[in-house]
Every structure is written in structure tokens, then in C-alpha cells.
CSV table of C-alpha atoms (C1' of nucleotides) in Angstrom, one decimal:
chain,number,residue,atom,x,y,z
W,17,MET,CA,66.4,42.8,-95.9
W,18,SER,CA,65.3,43.1,-92.2
W,19,THR,CA,62.1,45.1,-91.9
W,20,PRO,CA,59.1,42.7,-91.6
W,21,PRO,CA,58.4,42.8,-87.9
W,22,ASP,CA,54.8,41.9,-87.2
W,23,ARG,CA,53.7,42.3,-83.6
W,24,ARG,CA,54.5,38.7,-82.7
W,25,THR,CA,58.1,38.9,-83.8
W,26,ARG,CA,58.4,42.3,-82.3
W,27,LYS,CA,57.3,41.0,-79.0
W,28,ARG,CA,59.5,38.0,-79.3
W,29,LEU,CA,62.5,40.1,-80.1
W,30,ALA,CA,61.7,42.5,-77.3
W,31,THR,CA,61.6,39.7,-74.8
W,32,ARG,CA,64.9,38.3,-76.2
W,33,LEU,CA,66.6,41.6,-76.1
W,34,GLY,CA,65.4,42.3,-72.5
W,35,ILE,CA,66.8,39.0,-71.3
W,36,SER,CA,70.1,39.6,-73.2
W,37,ASN,CA,70.5,43.1,-71.8
W,38,ILE,CA,69.8,42.2,-68.2
W,39,ALA,CA,72.0,39.1,-68.4
W,40,THR,CA,74.9,41.0,-70.0
W,41,ARG,CA,74.6,43.7,-67.4
W,42,LEU,CA,74.8,41.0,-64.7
W,43,PHE,CA,77.7,39.3,-66.4
W,44,LEU,CA,79.7,42.5,-66.7
W,45,ASP,CA,79.0,43.4,-63.1
W,46,ARG,CA,79.7,40.2,-61.4
W,47,GLY,CA,81.4,37.8,-63.8
W,48,PHE,CA,79.8,35.3,-66.1
W,49,ASP,CA,80.3,32.3,-63.8
W,50,ASN,CA,78.9,34.1,-60.8
W,51,VAL,CA,75.5,34.6,-62.4
W,52,THR,CA,73.1,31.8,-62.6
W,53,VAL,CA,70.2,31.4,-65.0
W,54,ASP,CA,67.9,31.2,-62.0
W,55,GLU,CA,68.9,34.7,-61.2
W,56,ILE,CA,68.6,36.0,-64.7
W,57,ALA,CA,65.1,34.8,-65.3
W,58,PRO,CA,63.4,36.7,-62.5
W,59,ALA,CA,65.7,39.7,-63.1
W,60,ALA,CA,64.3,39.7,-66.7
W,61,ASP,CA,60.8,39.2,-65.3
W,62,GLY,CA,60.3,35.9,-66.9
W,63,GLY,CA,60.5,32.2,-66.3
W,64,ARG,CA,63.6,30.1,-66.4
W,65,MET,CA,62.4,28.1,-69.4
W,66,THR,CA,61.8,31.3,-71.3
W,67,VAL,CA,65.5,32.1,-71.0
W,68,PHE,CA,66.5,28.8,-72.4
W,69,ASN,CA,63.8,29.1,-75.0
W,70,HIS,CA,65.6,32.2,-76.4
W,71,PHE,CA,69.1,31.2,-75.5
W,72,PRO,CA,70.0,27.5,-75.6
W,73,ARG,CA,73.3,28.3,-74.0
W,74,LYS,CA,74.1,30.7,-71.3
W,75,GLU,CA,76.8,32.3,-73.4
W,76,ASP,CA,74.3,33.1,-76.1
W,77,MET,CA,73.0,36.0,-74.0
W,78,PHE,CA,76.4,37.6,-74.0
W,79,PHE,CA,77.4,37.0,-77.6
W,80,ASP,CA,74.2,38.2,-79.3
W,81,ARG,CA,75.7,39.9,-82.3
W,82,ASP,CA,78.0,37.4,-84.0
W,83,GLU,CA,75.6,36.7,-86.8
W,84,GLU,CA,75.7,40.3,-87.8
W,85,LEU,CA,79.4,40.2,-88.1
W,86,ARG,CA,79.3,37.1,-90.2
W,87,GLN,CA,76.9,38.8,-92.6
W,88,LEU,CA,79.0,41.9,-92.7
W,89,LEU,CA,82.1,40.0,-93.7
W,90,ARG,CA,80.3,37.8,-96.2
W,91,ALA,CA,78.7,40.9,-97.8
W,92,THR,CA,82.0,42.7,-97.9
W,93,LEU,CA,83.6,39.9,-99.7
W,94,LEU,CA,80.8,39.0,-102.1
W,95,GLN,CA,79.6,42.5,-103.0
W,96,ARG,CA,83.0,44.2,-103.2
W,97,ASP,CA,84.2,46.3,-106.2
W,98,PRO,CA,85.4,43.8,-108.7
W,99,GLY,CA,88.6,45.8,-109.0
W,100,VAL,CA,89.5,45.3,-105.4
W,101,ALA,CA,91.1,42.1,-104.1
W,102,PRO,CA,89.4,40.2,-101.3
W,103,ILE,CA,92.2,40.8,-98.9
W,104,GLU,CA,92.2,44.5,-99.7
W,105,ALA,CA,88.4,44.7,-99.3
W,106,LEU,CA,88.8,43.4,-95.7
W,107,ARG,CA,91.5,45.9,-95.0
W,108,LEU,CA,89.3,48.7,-96.2
W,109,LEU,CA,86.5,47.3,-94.1
W,110,ALA,CA,88.7,47.5,-91.0
W,111,HIS,CA,89.4,51.2,-91.7
W,112,ARG,CA,85.8,51.9,-92.4
W,113,LEU,CA,84.6,50.2,-89.2
W,114,VAL,CA,87.1,52.2,-87.2
W,115,GLU,CA,86.0,55.4,-88.8
W,116,GLU,CA,82.4,54.6,-88.1
W,117,GLN,CA,83.2,53.7,-84.5
W,118,SER,CA,81.6,50.3,-85.1
W,119,PRO,CA,81.2,48.3,-81.9
W,120,TYR,CA,83.2,45.6,-83.4
W,121,VAL,CA,86.4,47.6,-83.3
W,122,ARG,CA,85.7,50.0,-80.5
W,123,PHE,CA,88.4,50.6,-77.9
W,124,SER,CA,86.9,52.2,-74.8
W,125,THR,CA,86.6,51.6,-71.1
W,126,ALA,CA,83.3,50.0,-71.8
W,127,SER,CA,84.7,47.6,-74.3
W,128,GLN,CA,87.5,46.9,-71.8
W,129,GLY,CA,84.8,45.6,-69.5
W,130,PHE,CA,83.6,43.2,-72.1
W,131,VAL,CA,87.2,42.0,-72.8
W,132,LYS,CA,87.8,41.5,-69.1
W,133,THR,CA,84.6,39.6,-68.6
W,134,ILE,CA,85.5,37.3,-71.4
W,135,GLU,CA,89.0,36.8,-70.3
W,136,ALA,CA,87.8,35.9,-66.8
W,137,SER,CA,85.6,33.0,-68.0
W,138,GLU,CA,86.7,29.9,-69.7
W,139,THR,CA,83.2,29.4,-71.1
W,140,LEU,CA,83.2,32.8,-72.7
W,141,LYS,CA,86.7,32.4,-74.1
W,142,ALA,CA,85.7,29.1,-75.6
W,143,ARG,CA,82.7,30.7,-77.3
W,144,ALA,CA,84.8,33.6,-78.6
W,145,ARG,CA,87.2,31.1,-80.2
W,146,ALA,CA,84.2,29.2,-81.7
W,147,ILE,CA,82.9,32.3,-83.2
W,148,ARG,CA,86.3,33.1,-84.6
W,149,ASP,CA,86.5,29.7,-86.3
W,150,GLU,CA,83.0,30.1,-87.7
W,151,ILE,CA,83.9,33.4,-89.1
W,152,ALA,CA,87.0,31.9,-90.7
W,153,GLN,CA,84.7,29.4,-92.3
W,154,VAL,CA,82.4,32.1,-93.6
W,155,VAL,CA,85.4,34.0,-95.0
W,156,ALA,CA,86.8,30.8,-96.6
W,157,ASP,CA,83.5,30.2,-98.2
W,158,ALA,CA,83.2,33.7,-99.4
W,159,LEU,CA,86.7,33.7,-100.7
W,160,ALA,CA,86.2,30.6,-102.6
W,161,GLU,CA,82.8,31.8,-104.0
W,162,SER,CA,84.1,35.3,-104.9
W,163,THR,CA,87.0,33.8,-106.9
W,164,GLY,CA,84.7,31.4,-108.7
W,165,LYS,CA,85.7,28.1,-107.0
W,166,LYS,CA,83.2,25.4,-106.5
W,167,ALA,CA,84.4,24.2,-103.1
W,168,VAL,CA,86.6,25.5,-100.3
W,169,ASP,CA,90.1,24.2,-100.8
W,170,ALA,CA,93.3,24.4,-98.7
W,171,ASP,CA,94.2,27.7,-100.3
W,172,ALA,CA,90.9,29.4,-99.3
W,173,ARG,CA,91.1,27.9,-95.8
W,174,LEU,CA,94.6,29.0,-95.4
W,175,ALA,CA,93.9,32.5,-96.6
W,176,ALA,CA,90.9,32.8,-94.4
W,177,SER,CA,92.7,31.5,-91.3
W,178,LEU,CA,95.6,33.8,-91.8
W,179,LEU,CA,93.2,36.8,-92.2
W,180,LEU,CA,91.3,35.9,-89.1
W,181,ALA,CA,94.5,35.4,-87.1
W,182,THR,CA,95.6,38.9,-88.3
W,183,TRP,CA,92.3,40.4,-87.2
W,184,THR,CA,92.4,38.7,-83.9
W,185,VAL,CA,95.9,39.8,-83.1
W,186,ALA,CA,95.0,43.3,-84.3
W,187,LEU,CA,92.1,43.5,-81.9
W,188,ILE,CA,94.1,42.1,-79.0
W,189,HIS,CA,96.8,44.6,-79.8
W,190,GLY,CA,94.3,47.5,-80.0
W,191,HIS,CA,92.8,46.6,-76.6
W,192,GLN,CA,96.2,46.1,-75.1
W,193,THR,CA,97.3,49.5,-76.3
W,194,PHE,CA,94.1,51.1,-74.9
W,195,ARG,CA,94.8,49.4,-71.6
W,196,GLN,CA,98.2,50.8,-71.5
W,197,LYS,CA,97.8,54.3,-72.9
W,198,ARG,CA,94.1,54.9,-72.0
W,199,ASN,CA,93.8,56.5,-75.4
W,200,ALA,CA,91.2,55.4,-77.9
W,201,GLY,CA,93.0,57.1,-80.8
W,202,GLU,CA,96.3,55.3,-80.2
W,203,ALA,CA,94.4,52.1,-79.7
W,204,ARG,CA,92.7,52.5,-83.1
W,205,ALA,CA,96.0,53.3,-84.7
W,206,ALA,CA,97.6,50.3,-83.1
W,207,PHE,CA,94.7,48.1,-84.4
W,208,LEU,CA,95.0,49.5,-87.9
W,209,ALA,CA,98.8,49.2,-87.9
W,210,VAL,CA,98.5,45.5,-87.3
W,211,ILE,CA,95.8,45.2,-90.0
W,212,ASP,CA,97.8,47.1,-92.5
W,213,LYS,CA,101.1,45.3,-91.7
W,214,GLY,CA,99.4,41.9,-91.8
W,215,THR,CA,97.5,42.7,-95.0
W,216,ALA,CA,100.7,43.8,-96.7
W,217,GLY,CA,102.4,40.6,-95.5
W,218,LEU,CA,99.6,38.3,-96.6
W,219,THR,CA,99.4,40.0,-99.9
W,220,VAL,CA,102.9,38.9,-100.8
W,221,ALA,CA,102.5,35.7,-98.9
W,222,LEU,CA,99.5,34.6,-100.9
W,223,ALA,CA,100.6,36.1,-104.1
W,224,GLY,CA,100.3,32.8,-105.8
W,225,THR,CA,96.7,32.4,-105.0
W,226,ALA,CA,93.6,34.2,-106.2
W,227,TYR,CA,92.8,36.1,-103.0
W,228,ILE,CA,95.0,39.0,-103.6
W,229,ARG,CA,94.1,39.5,-107.2
W,230,ALA,CA,90.9,41.3,-108.1
W,231,ALA,CA,89.2,38.3,-109.6
W,232,THR,CA,85.5,37.9,-109.4
W,233,VAL,CA,83.1,35.3,-110.3
W,234,PRO,CA,83.0,35.0,-114.2
L,5,MET,CA,114.6,15.2,-67.8
L,6,SER,CA,111.8,12.8,-67.0
L,7,THR,CA,113.0,9.8,-65.1
L,8,PRO,CA,112.4,10.1,-61.3
L,9,PRO,CA,109.4,7.8,-60.9
L,10,ASP,CA,109.3,6.5,-57.3
L,11,ARG,CA,106.7,3.9,-56.7
L,12,ARG,CA,104.1,6.4,-55.5
L,13,THR,CA,104.3,8.5,-58.7
L,14,ARG,CA,104.5,5.3,-60.8
L,15,LYS,CA,101.2,4.1,-59.3
L,16,ARG,CA,99.6,7.4,-59.6
L,17,LEU,CA,100.6,7.7,-63.3
L,18,ALA,CA,99.4,4.1,-63.8
L,19,THR,CA,96.0,4.9,-62.4
L,20,ARG,CA,95.8,8.1,-64.5
L,21,LEU,CA,96.8,6.3,-67.7
L,22,GLY,CA,94.4,3.5,-67.0
L,23,ILE,CA,91.5,5.9,-66.6
L,24,SER,CA,92.6,7.9,-69.7
L,25,ASN,CA,92.9,4.8,-71.8
L,26,ILE,CA,89.6,3.3,-70.9
L,27,ALA,CA,87.8,6.7,-71.2
L,28,THR,CA,89.4,7.4,-74.6
L,29,ARG,CA,88.4,3.9,-75.8
L,30,LEU,CA,84.8,4.6,-74.7
L,31,PHE,CA,84.8,8.1,-76.3
L,32,LEU,CA,86.0,6.7,-79.6
L,33,ASP,CA,83.5,3.9,-79.6
L,34,ARG,CA,80.4,5.7,-78.6
L,35,GLY,CA,81.1,9.5,-78.8
L,36,PHE,CA,82.3,11.8,-76.1
L,37,ASP,CA,78.8,13.1,-75.1
L,38,ASN,CA,77.4,9.6,-74.9
L,39,VAL,CA,79.8,8.5,-72.2
L,40,THR,CA,79.2,9.6,-68.6
L,41,VAL,CA,81.8,9.9,-65.9
L,42,ASP,CA,79.7,7.5,-63.8
L,43,GLU,CA,80.3,4.9,-66.5
L,44,ILE,CA,84.0,5.6,-66.8
L,45,ALA,CA,84.8,5.2,-63.2
L,46,PRO,CA,83.7,1.6,-62.7
L,47,ALA,CA,85.1,0.7,-66.2
L,48,ALA,CA,88.4,1.9,-64.9
L,49,ASP,CA,87.8,0.0,-61.7
L,50,GLY,CA,87.8,3.2,-59.6
L,51,GLY,CA,85.6,5.6,-57.9
L,52,ARG,CA,84.0,8.6,-59.5
L,53,MET,CA,86.0,11.0,-57.4
L,54,THR,CA,89.2,9.4,-58.4
L,55,VAL,CA,88.4,10.2,-62.0
L,56,PHE,CA,87.8,13.9,-61.1
L,57,ASN,CA,90.9,13.8,-59.0
L,58,HIS,CA,93.1,13.0,-62.0
L,59,PHE,CA,91.1,14.8,-64.6
L,60,PRO,CA,89.3,18.0,-63.5
L,61,ARG,CA,87.5,18.1,-66.8
L,62,LYS,CA,86.0,15.2,-68.7
L,63,GLU,CA,87.9,16.4,-71.8
L,64,ASP,CA,91.2,16.0,-70.0
L,65,MET,CA,91.0,12.3,-70.3
L,66,PHE,CA,90.9,12.6,-74.1
L,67,PHE,CA,93.5,15.3,-74.6
L,68,ASP,CA,96.2,13.9,-72.4
L,69,ARG,CA,99.3,14.7,-74.6
L,70,ASP,CA,99.1,18.5,-75.2
L,71,GLU,CA,101.7,19.4,-72.7
L,72,GLU,CA,104.2,17.2,-74.6
L,73,LEU,CA,103.5,19.1,-77.8
L,74,ARG,CA,103.9,22.5,-76.1
L,75,GLN,CA,107.3,21.3,-74.8
L,76,LEU,CA,108.3,20.1,-78.2
L,77,LEU,CA,107.6,23.3,-79.9
L,78,ARG,CA,109.2,25.4,-77.2
L,79,ALA,CA,112.3,23.2,-77.3
L,80,THR,CA,112.4,23.3,-81.1
L,81,LEU,CA,112.4,27.1,-81.0
L,82,LEU,CA,114.7,27.7,-78.2
L,83,GLN,CA,117.3,25.0,-78.9
L,84,ARG,CA,117.5,25.4,-82.6
L,85,ASP,CA,120.6,25.8,-84.6
L,86,PRO,CA,121.5,29.6,-84.4
L,87,GLY,CA,121.8,29.6,-88.2
L,88,VAL,CA,118.2,28.6,-88.7
L,89,ALA,CA,115.4,31.0,-88.5
L,90,PRO,CA,112.5,30.2,-86.1
L,91,ILE,CA,110.0,29.8,-88.9
L,92,GLU,CA,112.3,27.5,-90.8
L,93,ALA,CA,113.0,25.5,-87.6
L,94,LEU,CA,109.3,24.8,-87.3
L,95,ARG,CA,109.1,23.8,-91.0
L,96,LEU,CA,111.9,21.4,-90.4
L,97,LEU,CA,110.1,20.1,-87.3
L,98,ALA,CA,107.0,19.3,-89.4
L,99,HIS,CA,109.1,17.3,-91.9
L,100,ARG,CA,110.9,15.5,-89.1
L,101,LEU,CA,107.6,14.6,-87.3
L,102,VAL,CA,106.2,13.3,-90.5
L,103,GLU,CA,109.2,11.2,-91.2
L,104,GLU,CA,109.2,9.8,-87.6
L,105,GLN,CA,105.5,9.0,-87.9
L,106,SER,CA,104.9,11.1,-84.9
L,107,PRO,CA,101.3,10.8,-83.5
L,108,TYR,CA,100.9,14.5,-83.9
L,109,VAL,CA,101.0,14.3,-87.7
L,110,ARG,CA,99.8,10.8,-88.3
L,111,PHE,CA,97.2,10.2,-91.0
L,112,SER,CA,95.6,6.9,-90.6
L,113,THR,CA,92.2,5.3,-90.1
L,114,ALA,CA,92.9,5.4,-86.4
L,115,SER,CA,93.6,9.1,-86.4
L,116,GLN,CA,90.5,9.6,-88.4
L,117,GLY,CA,88.6,8.1,-85.5
L,118,PHE,CA,90.0,10.7,-83.3
L,119,VAL,CA,89.2,13.5,-85.7
L,120,LYS,CA,85.7,12.3,-86.1
L,121,THR,CA,85.2,12.0,-82.4
L,122,ILE,CA,86.4,15.6,-81.9
L,123,GLU,CA,84.3,16.9,-84.7
L,124,ALA,CA,81.2,15.3,-83.2
L,125,SER,CA,81.5,17.0,-79.9
L,126,GLU,CA,81.3,20.7,-79.2
L,127,THR,CA,83.1,20.2,-75.9
L,128,LEU,CA,86.1,18.5,-77.6
L,129,LYS,CA,86.2,21.0,-80.4
L,130,ALA,CA,86.3,23.8,-77.8
L,131,ARG,CA,89.2,22.2,-76.0
L,132,ALA,CA,91.1,21.6,-79.2
L,133,ARG,CA,90.7,25.3,-80.0
L,134,ALA,CA,91.9,26.2,-76.5
L,135,ILE,CA,95.0,24.0,-76.9
L,136,ARG,CA,95.7,25.7,-80.2
L,137,ASP,CA,95.6,29.1,-78.6
L,138,GLU,CA,97.8,28.0,-75.7
L,139,ILE,CA,100.3,26.7,-78.2
L,140,ALA,CA,100.2,29.9,-80.1
L,141,GLN,CA,101.0,31.6,-76.8
L,142,VAL,CA,103.9,29.3,-76.2
L,143,VAL,CA,105.2,29.9,-79.7
L,144,ALA,CA,104.9,33.6,-79.3
L,145,ASP,CA,106.8,33.5,-76.0
L,146,ALA,CA,109.5,31.3,-77.5
L,147,LEU,CA,109.7,33.6,-80.6
L,148,ALA,CA,110.1,36.6,-78.4
L,149,GLU,CA,112.6,34.9,-76.2
L,150,SER,CA,114.6,33.4,-79.0
L,151,THR,CA,115.0,36.7,-80.6
L,152,GLY,CA,116.0,38.4,-77.4
L,153,LYS,CA,112.9,40.4,-76.8
L,154,LYS,CA,111.9,41.1,-73.2
L,155,ALA,CA,108.1,40.7,-73.7
L,156,VAL,CA,105.7,39.4,-76.3
L,157,ASP,CA,104.8,42.1,-78.7
L,158,ALA,CA,102.3,42.3,-81.5
L,159,ASP,CA,104.9,41.1,-84.0
L,160,ALA,CA,105.6,37.9,-82.0
L,161,ARG,CA,101.9,37.3,-81.5
L,162,LEU,CA,101.1,37.8,-85.1
L,163,ALA,CA,103.9,35.6,-86.3
L,164,ALA,CA,102.9,32.9,-83.8
L,165,SER,CA,99.2,33.1,-84.7
L,166,LEU,CA,99.9,32.9,-88.4
L,167,LEU,CA,102.2,29.9,-87.9
L,168,LEU,CA,99.6,28.1,-85.8
L,169,ALA,CA,96.9,28.9,-88.4
L,170,THR,CA,99.1,27.4,-91.0
L,171,TRP,CA,99.7,24.2,-89.0
L,172,THR,CA,96.0,23.9,-88.3
L,173,VAL,CA,95.0,24.2,-91.9
L,174,ALA,CA,97.8,21.9,-92.9
L,175,LEU,CA,96.6,19.2,-90.5
L,176,ILE,CA,93.0,19.7,-91.6
L,177,HIS,CA,94.1,19.4,-95.2
L,178,GLY,CA,96.1,16.3,-94.5
L,179,HIS,CA,93.2,14.6,-92.8
L,180,GLN,CA,90.8,15.7,-95.6
L,181,THR,CA,93.2,14.3,-98.2
L,182,PHE,CA,93.4,11.0,-96.3
L,183,ARG,CA,89.7,10.8,-96.0
L,184,GLN,CA,89.3,11.3,-99.7
L,185,LYS,CA,92.2,9.3,-101.1
L,186,ARG,CA,92.6,6.7,-98.3
L,187,ASN,CA,96.3,7.0,-98.7
L,188,ALA,CA,98.7,8.0,-95.9
L,189,GLY,CA,101.5,9.0,-98.2
L,190,GLU,CA,99.3,11.5,-100.1
L,191,ALA,CA,98.0,12.8,-96.9
L,192,ARG,CA,101.4,13.5,-95.6
L,193,ALA,CA,102.4,15.1,-98.8
L,194,ALA,CA,99.3,17.3,-98.6
L,195,PHE,CA,100.1,18.3,-95.1
L,196,LEU,CA,103.7,19.2,-95.9
L,197,ALA,CA,102.6,21.0,-99.0
L,198,VAL,CA,100.6,23.4,-97.0
L,199,ILE,CA,103.3,23.7,-94.4
L,200,ASP,CA,105.9,24.5,-97.1
L,201,LYS,CA,103.7,26.9,-98.9
L,202,GLY,CA,102.6,28.6,-95.8
L,203,THR,CA,106.2,28.9,-94.5
L,204,ALA,CA,107.3,30.3,-97.8
L,205,GLY,CA,104.5,32.8,-97.7
L,206,LEU,CA,105.1,33.8,-94.1
L,207,THR,CA,108.8,34.1,-94.7
L,208,VAL,CA,108.2,37.0,-97.1
L,209,ALA,CA,105.2,38.2,-95.2
L,210,LEU,CA,107.2,38.7,-92.0
L,211,ALA,CA,110.4,39.7,-93.7
L,212,GLY,CA,110.4,42.9,-91.7
L,213,THR,CA,110.4,41.1,-88.4
L,214,ALA,CA,113.0,39.1,-86.7
L,215,TYR,CA,111.3,35.7,-86.9
L,216,ILE,CA,112.6,34.8,-90.3
L,217,ARG,CA,116.1,35.8,-89.7
L,218,ALA,CA,118.5,33.5,-87.9
L,219,ALA,CA,118.8,35.8,-84.9
L,220,THR,CA,119.4,34.3,-81.5
L,221,VAL,CA,119.6,35.7,-78.0
L,222,PRO,CA,122.8,37.8,-77.8
S,4,DA,C1',33.9,33.9,-80.7
S,5,DC,C1',36.7,29.9,-82.1
S,6,DA,C1',40.3,27.1,-83.8
S,7,DT,C1',45.2,27.1,-84.7
S,8,DT,C1',49.8,28.2,-84.2
S,9,DT,C1',53.4,30.5,-81.4
S,10,DT,C1',55.3,31.8,-77.4
S,11,DA,C1',55.9,31.6,-72.3
S,12,DT,C1',56.5,28.9,-68.5
S,13,DG,C1',56.2,25.0,-65.1
S,14,DT,C1',57.9,20.2,-63.5
S,15,DA,C1',61.0,16.7,-63.3
S,16,DC,C1',65.1,14.8,-64.7
S,17,DT,C1',70.3,14.1,-66.2
S,18,DG,C1',75.1,14.8,-65.8
S,19,DA,C1',79.3,17.6,-64.9
S,20,DG,C1',81.8,19.7,-61.5
S,21,DT,C1',82.7,21.2,-56.4
S,22,DA,C1',83.1,21.1,-51.2
S,23,DC,C1',84.1,18.6,-47.7
S,24,DA,C1',84.8,14.4,-45.1
S,25,DT,C1',86.8,9.9,-44.7
S,26,DA,C1',89.4,5.9,-45.7
S,27,DT,C1',93.3,3.8,-47.6
S,28,DT,C1',98.0,3.5,-49.1
S,29,DT,C1',102.8,4.7,-49.1
S,30,DG,C1',107.4,6.2,-47.5
S,31,DG,C1',110.1,7.0,-43.9
S,32,DA,C1',111.1,6.9,-38.9
S,33,DT,C1',111.8,4.4,-34.7
X,23,DA,C1',107.6,-4.9,-37.5
X,24,DT,C1',105.1,-0.5,-35.9
X,25,DC,C1',103.7,3.8,-36.0
X,26,DC,C1',103.3,8.6,-38.2
X,27,DA,C1',102.6,11.9,-41.6
X,28,DA,C1',101.8,12.9,-46.3
X,29,DA,C1',99.7,11.6,-50.5
X,30,DT,C1',96.1,9.3,-52.8
X,31,DA,C1',91.6,7.1,-53.4
X,32,DT,C1',86.9,7.3,-52.6
X,33,DG,C1',82.2,8.4,-50.5
X,34,DT,C1',78.3,11.9,-49.6
X,35,DA,C1',75.8,15.8,-50.6
X,36,DC,C1',75.3,19.7,-53.1
X,37,DT,C1',75.0,23.3,-57.2
X,38,DC,C1',74.0,24.5,-61.7
X,39,DA,C1',73.4,24.2,-66.9
X,40,DG,C1',70.8,21.9,-70.0
X,41,DT,C1',66.9,18.6,-71.7
X,42,DA,C1',62.3,16.3,-72.2
X,43,DC,C1',57.9,16.9,-71.8
X,44,DA,C1',53.6,19.0,-70.6
X,45,DT,C1',50.7,23.0,-70.1
X,46,DA,C1',49.2,27.7,-70.1
X,47,DA,C1',48.8,32.0,-72.2
X,48,DA,C1',48.9,35.0,-76.0
X,49,DA,C1',48.4,36.1,-80.9
X,50,DT,C1',46.5,35.5,-85.6
X,51,DG,C1',43.3,34.2,-89.1
X,52,DT,C1',38.5,32.7,-90.0
DNA sequence: ACATTTTATGTACTGAGTACATATTTGGAT
DNA sequence: ATCCAAATATGTACTCAGTACATAAAATGT
């Protein structure tokens, strides 16, 4: 699925990763808005246009993993056990990611740095919201598809939006708990508590729709 | 509550409104990104710096009513009948706004223009999302306050986020229905259907929390 | 080694937003 | 009316992200 890197693509990806790493380091250290592209380029040992070649927007250097997450959610919904409802599949995913210490649900001093950097920049917050909406769209599509609907309807959109809202609040709560208790275990528990509570709630809330039943494409 | 306009403020507000009106007209006609501030200023018979004086961001000229909506929601939650649960109060508000033909829930060819203009611009979409998040924050605060909590906790945040997600999807669905059927009545019905369905769902979903009971500050 | 395609990078421009200075207007005081 | 102080309008000059377009420097296949 992702193992055909000839030399060209390897080099390209290396350049890209180099820029992204250097830039992210700078953003974390000094704040997104206090780092200019004209600084990043030489720091990454390249030209300014090379940066824009790989990253059309400055934020793209910071958010360089969102496509992965989209794929993960899509795959989770579409390739789930037919006996498991979509909502439940996502709940299980949350638990699995926590167990695997996935970067998406990590609560640590390092991740706090990311959170703080995002919170400090309107641009980064905007991009984070955009990603959230894009993911909601992906989930809505996957929900509709996995329950055999032709197009995304209001039900699918609502279910997806409610799910994403739950995840977002769960993440916020996890990070807040970590900030207060300085304890990753408690933070993970707090995150999962919101996920579980939200899932339980949504399960009854959406009982009339297909997204809590274990329906699959016929 | 809002009637102390001496001449100075009156003039200031007039200038502000003039700029906002002209700018919005231009945005609707030609698209947000195809209108420059250097065009708006002379069109509004003023200097470029005057525009930035009143509107720090270009988007502010387009979204010039969001504070009203925040106030409306806050007031609805805080000044509601003690016998009515917060969630129900918001449902009733939705019905009332529809009945009053409030601009916030209007479905017309004119409002389609606004929607299309927003959809066509990444900047405007970003701002719309930001406003949504700010409103969720306001609702979370009001929920916490109206149920006598000292600070916003995960429950309040979750309830507010779920509510806002429901409203957003309801609005999208209303607009989509209008676009397809070209019928304001059907669009309003579609909007309210999502609101009612969502409210019913959230009522059972959040049954454990205080936001569906009719609790008020002691 | 050569031609072709990709990738890296330079130059010059546009347009939003900011810092700072200046003018103009307004409300109130004499 | 006249003058003063605060608020408001506007000009000048700058920074920085992002774009259009051109060119150089690999890399790949023949």
C-alpha cells in the first residue's frame, strides 16, 4: 500500500521531511507566527521556493500527518467486523490507539508543547478546525458507504459531526487533565472516559439511524 | 441595553456600517478573494487605513453580526424559564427564530448567496468555523453557569459541542434542502427536523448530566 | 552521452496586515 | 465663538505569506 519508493521519491520525501522537521522545531521553540519562511528555508538548507513547493501553506509544515489519520478512520469504518456497529468500531479504535501509544492520542509534556503552540496561533487553530471538519466529512462518507447508502444524508452528517465533537472534547479533556495532574495515565483515562460516555450517549441518541447497528454493505 | 448613541458613536457606527455594507456587496458579487481592501476603501469613500481601523481582518466586514448571536444564545440559556431544560430552551429558540424569519435561520436565494460566497473562500470558511467554536464556548459557559457549576467541565463542553454540531448540521441540511427544492418552507421544515431529532437524541444521550433537566442556579 | 521529465531554486510581483505619524473632527470648556 | 483634549480618519512605509513565471539542476530511460 505504501512501499514503492524509487530514489526520486525517496529524495523528495527526505527533502520534505527535513523541511517539516526543522520548521516544526522552530515553531515549537519560538511560536508559529514568530518564524518566517525566509528563516525556515536556509535553516533547512534550501531555497525559499523549495519550501513553498513542498508546502503551499506555512501551516502544512506543522500539520503533516492529517492524511494518515483520515485514512485510519476511513479504514476503521470500512474494514470493520460486520458484527460491530460503526460507532462502536470508533470507540474500540480510541482504546486501541491509547494502548498503542499512538501519537494521535498521546498525552505528554511533548504533546503539550504542540497543543500550546497551536493555541497560541490563530492560523494553526484555524487549520486544526479545518482538519476536524475534513475528518467529519470523511467519517460521514464512510458511515454512509458502510451502511450501504448512496449519498451522505443529514443522518450521516449528524452522526459524524457528533462523533467528531465527542473526540475533540475527549482530546481537550485529556490534555487538560494532563496539564493539571501531570499524569499520562490519568489523562488517558480522562480521554477514554469522555469517549465511552459520549459513545454510550450517541448510541442511544442515534438509535433510530443505521450507525449504531452492525449493518454492512449488502 | 443598547441605546446610548451620542453623535460621535453614531457617526462611527455609520462609517463602520457603510464599509461593511459596501464590502459585503462586493464580496457577494465577485467573491471574497477577488476583492481587495484597496478597492473597498475608495468604494466606501474612505481611506485604506480607515477600513483596517474598523475591521482588523478583511473577514470582519463580512461577518459583522456574530456578537449578536452569541448574546442571543447566552441570554436564551441564562434567562430561560426555570422549568425548561437548557437543551429544550435552545430547541424552542430554533423554532422561534424560524417563525420570526430571523436572518440566522433564513433560507432564501439571498442567503444562498451568502452560503456560496463562504463556501468559495477558505478564509471565510475558517472564520465561520472559528465563530462556531466561540459560540460553543459561550454555550458551554452558559450551560455551566445556568446549572450552577463554577467552571466549565468536560460535560458542559461535550453538551455544548454536541448542540453546536447539531445546529450546524441542521443549517447545512436546511440550505441543502432549499438548494434542491427551491422551497423555503421545506427548507425550514428540514432544518427543524434535524434540530428536533438531534435534541431528542441528545436529551437521552446526556440524560446523566444536568443539561437536560430543568435545573437552575440555586 | 542525450533527451525528457522532475525537482530545486531564483526573480519579481500582489495583497493583507502592522507601526507609526499626522490630520481632522468632535465634545466640552472658557 | 474659541480653544483644548480626546477620538477618529487617513497617509507613509514596512513586513511577510503566497503566486506567476522562468531557469537551473538532478534523475531516469534510451
